[in-house]
Amino acid sequence: MHGCLGEGMAAEVARGPRLLKQAPNQQSAKAGMRDPYRVRGGSRGAERQGRGGVGAGPGGGRLWQGGGAGRGKRLLRGSRRGADARGPRHPGSWRSRPSAMPSYTVTVATGSQWFAGTDDYIYLSLVGSAGCSEKHLLDKPFYNDFERGAVDSYDVTVDEELGDIQLVKIEKRKYWLHDDWYLKYITLKTPCGDYIEFPCYRWITGEGEIVLRDGRAKLACDDQIHILKQHRRKELETRQKQYRWMEWNPGFPLSIDAKYHKDLPRDIQFDSEKGVDFVLNYSKAMENLFINRFMHMFQSSWSDFADFEKIFVKISNTISERVMKHWQEDLMFGYQFLNGCNPVMIQRCTKLPEKFPVTTEMVECSLERNLTLEQEIEQGNIFIVDFELLDGIDANKTDPCTLQFLAAPICLLYKNLANKIVPIAIQLNQVPGDENPIFLPSDAKYDWLLAKIWVRSSDFHVHQTITHLLRTHLVSEVFGIAMYRQLPAVHPIFKLLVAHVRFTIAINTKAREQLICEYGLFDKANATGGGGHVQMVQRAMQDLTYTSLCFPEAIKARGMDSTEDIPYYFYRDDGLLVWEAINTFTAEVVGIYYKSDQVVAEDQELQDFVKDVYVYGMRGKKTSGFPKSIKTREKLSEYLTVVIFTASAQHAAVNFGQYDWCSWIPNAPPTMRAPPPTTKGVVTIEQIVDTLPDRGRSCWHLGAVWALSQFQDNELFLGMYPEEHFIEKPVKEAMARFRKNLAAIVSVIAERNKNKKLPYYYLSPDRIPNSVAI
């Protein structure tokens, strides 16, 4: 086969994609043959003098007119193939060959996102088992090719029989200015009438080129042809140079080696960086929420709780408005540990820790079953939330004009006779003592209220930095980088996971650039800014385990798995439904491509992917429990379920309720401006208001939770796979069953939420984006 390639395609495929030295208007590689793509009367570069006016090339080329999004808009195109454009043809030109020569119909689909189209020259070459074609310019007379959202077809006639088509090579050569092009897919109709699909879904930048395989998913062991093995290897070599690991901070999971969003590989950048500019989004949010007018009073306190309503946007019948009305109630406080933004902290208490010396006498007025505290614990009615992680974390000192404080509370909760969870004791720091009293519902109203506010503020910090940032964003980025580094596009696991890492690396890079960096937006309003959030992640990495990402295991480990004992834990109920639907789907896909456990164990690309996650993401810590390798189909299905669930359902559960639960500032203060009380009976309403965030920080906080709670434009929700990386019927049927299962879950959740004053919908599949992208 390589004999027909000379120094052309064989060398190109063997060496991987590179730029050809031959320019569009230079001589053909065939000796003595005029370039079949040259426009008579001048090159295409000379054909247009610019983009702003209207003109025609001297060779009867194109007419064009300025306009369009970011580039000139061609109106008419002269034929570069007809005699009117070229004059008499050389006898060796492929267009003058007999019509009996094999002819292919090539269909090219351009993406529909902004700036997806191109004006550049696009060439195609076919590589088959019996030979390879010359490169052919894809161009139709009097037609504007490769426009945004277009699907264009071309007839390509070749010199000789090519056999089974194995690769398609697309080359993009500069026309006038650098003009990126997003290629969705190519389909090929062979001379025999067969159709071959070549998924791409990638950007071709500059004078770039890309070599595509057909869309059938293949493991490495399935590839027996040398040129396909080479293609597979070269793709990974190229990707491993593009996707490099970097330590952003010591102790963190490794991240992508890119300082700015613009430094990322084009394929994983946002279509519009403007849409994920945190500074812009926060400013826009504050403008939309009409809170800019308070920013000039940045460090002044509010007058009272009612004063907070001035910055609160009331939207009728929403959770946020109900929180505003009922946030002081113990029932609302307890409910949030089950179904609020951070429903992962509460656990069943099996024994009171020595550092939290609560007695029956202290809480007997809260116990409704005439039992001692120890008996209530034995019966499983006592729960605990411990914010030990915050103990010793440095509070934000970036603003010398405003002191900020943190606490590390422990909260005891009780399941009453109505099966509702309510708080019964709060200690604001970890070490008991005279200056660290245990606050009780029987205490003075404002003592108890301030204690609960401190717990809510601590919960906010752990939620934002650990539950949200570390355990969804950073973990999903690790999976994404490892996938790009170790799985070629033809691999079935790449095809399965690529939709679930969409924009994740980009959003995290943008966050490191603007949000959680030194002097970033995080410092403006949060008591853990200025480095405290970094300390928290470093500490929490010690407890980040594989089993804690397995949803059913995590629920069970906290003793929260009994639906009979804890009937109103909707996060658990809905999460288990979604987990099972994802696990069923991944098991089906695994079963299609892995016929035995042995095939799993011998898939070196898969093992390299899993190893990358362990070594670089989890820093090689054995205590993390992350597998170094996977040996069975069952374990592979579970692993893939962890990846998809974390990126989709878990992120949705802890992200999209932020405005609902955190927009009412006293319910989730991002900072506290006075230390925790050390005695009882002295707290006043004025003291509480002076402790809560000032006007400026309240505004920044409100803008942040608003912006972070919004879906992306053109969001793709769980089960939606518009990019058809898979072409096999069995996988498409599995996807259809997956969507059907998800639709059934949507119905179950909708039915339960009927007439509920506090509906829980964050884990309804129609509200779960496919990936971490905000």
Short mmCIF file of N, CA and C in Angstrom, two decimals, residues 4 257 277 311 355 521 719 738 746:
data_model
loop_
_atom_site.label_atom_id
_atom_site.label_comp_id
_atom_site.label_asym_id
_atom_site.label_seq_id
_atom_site.Cartn_x
_atom_site.Cartn_y
_atom_site.Cartn_z
N CYS A 4 2.20 3.17 -3.21
CA CYS A 4 1.44 4.14 -3.98
C CYS A 4 1.52 5.53 -3.39
N ASP A 257 -1.99 21.91 32.48
CA ASP A 257 -0.86 22.85 32.42
C ASP A 257 -1.22 23.99 31.48
N ASP A 277 -16.60 34.47 31.65
CA ASP A 277 -15.76 35.45 32.32
C ASP A 277 -16.41 35.77 33.67
N ILE A 311 -31.67 43.99 48.96
CA ILE A 311 -30.87 43.41 47.87
C ILE A 311 -31.41 42.04 47.46
N LYS A 355 -15.34 15.27 72.50
CA LYS A 355 -15.16 16.72 72.34
C LYS A 355 -16.49 17.48 72.33
N LEU A 521 -11.63 36.84 42.72
CA LEU A 521 -12.96 37.22 43.18
C LEU A 521 -13.36 36.52 44.48
N GLY A 719 -28.10 12.27 29.29
CA GLY A 719 -28.72 11.43 28.26
C GLY A 719 -28.73 12.03 26.88
N PHE A 738 -31.40 4.30 28.02
CA PHE A 738 -30.94 5.21 29.07
C PHE A 738 -31.85 6.43 29.16
N VAL A 746 -37.68 11.38 35.82
CA VAL A 746 -38.25 12.73 35.78
C VAL A 746 -39.71 12.69 36.21
#
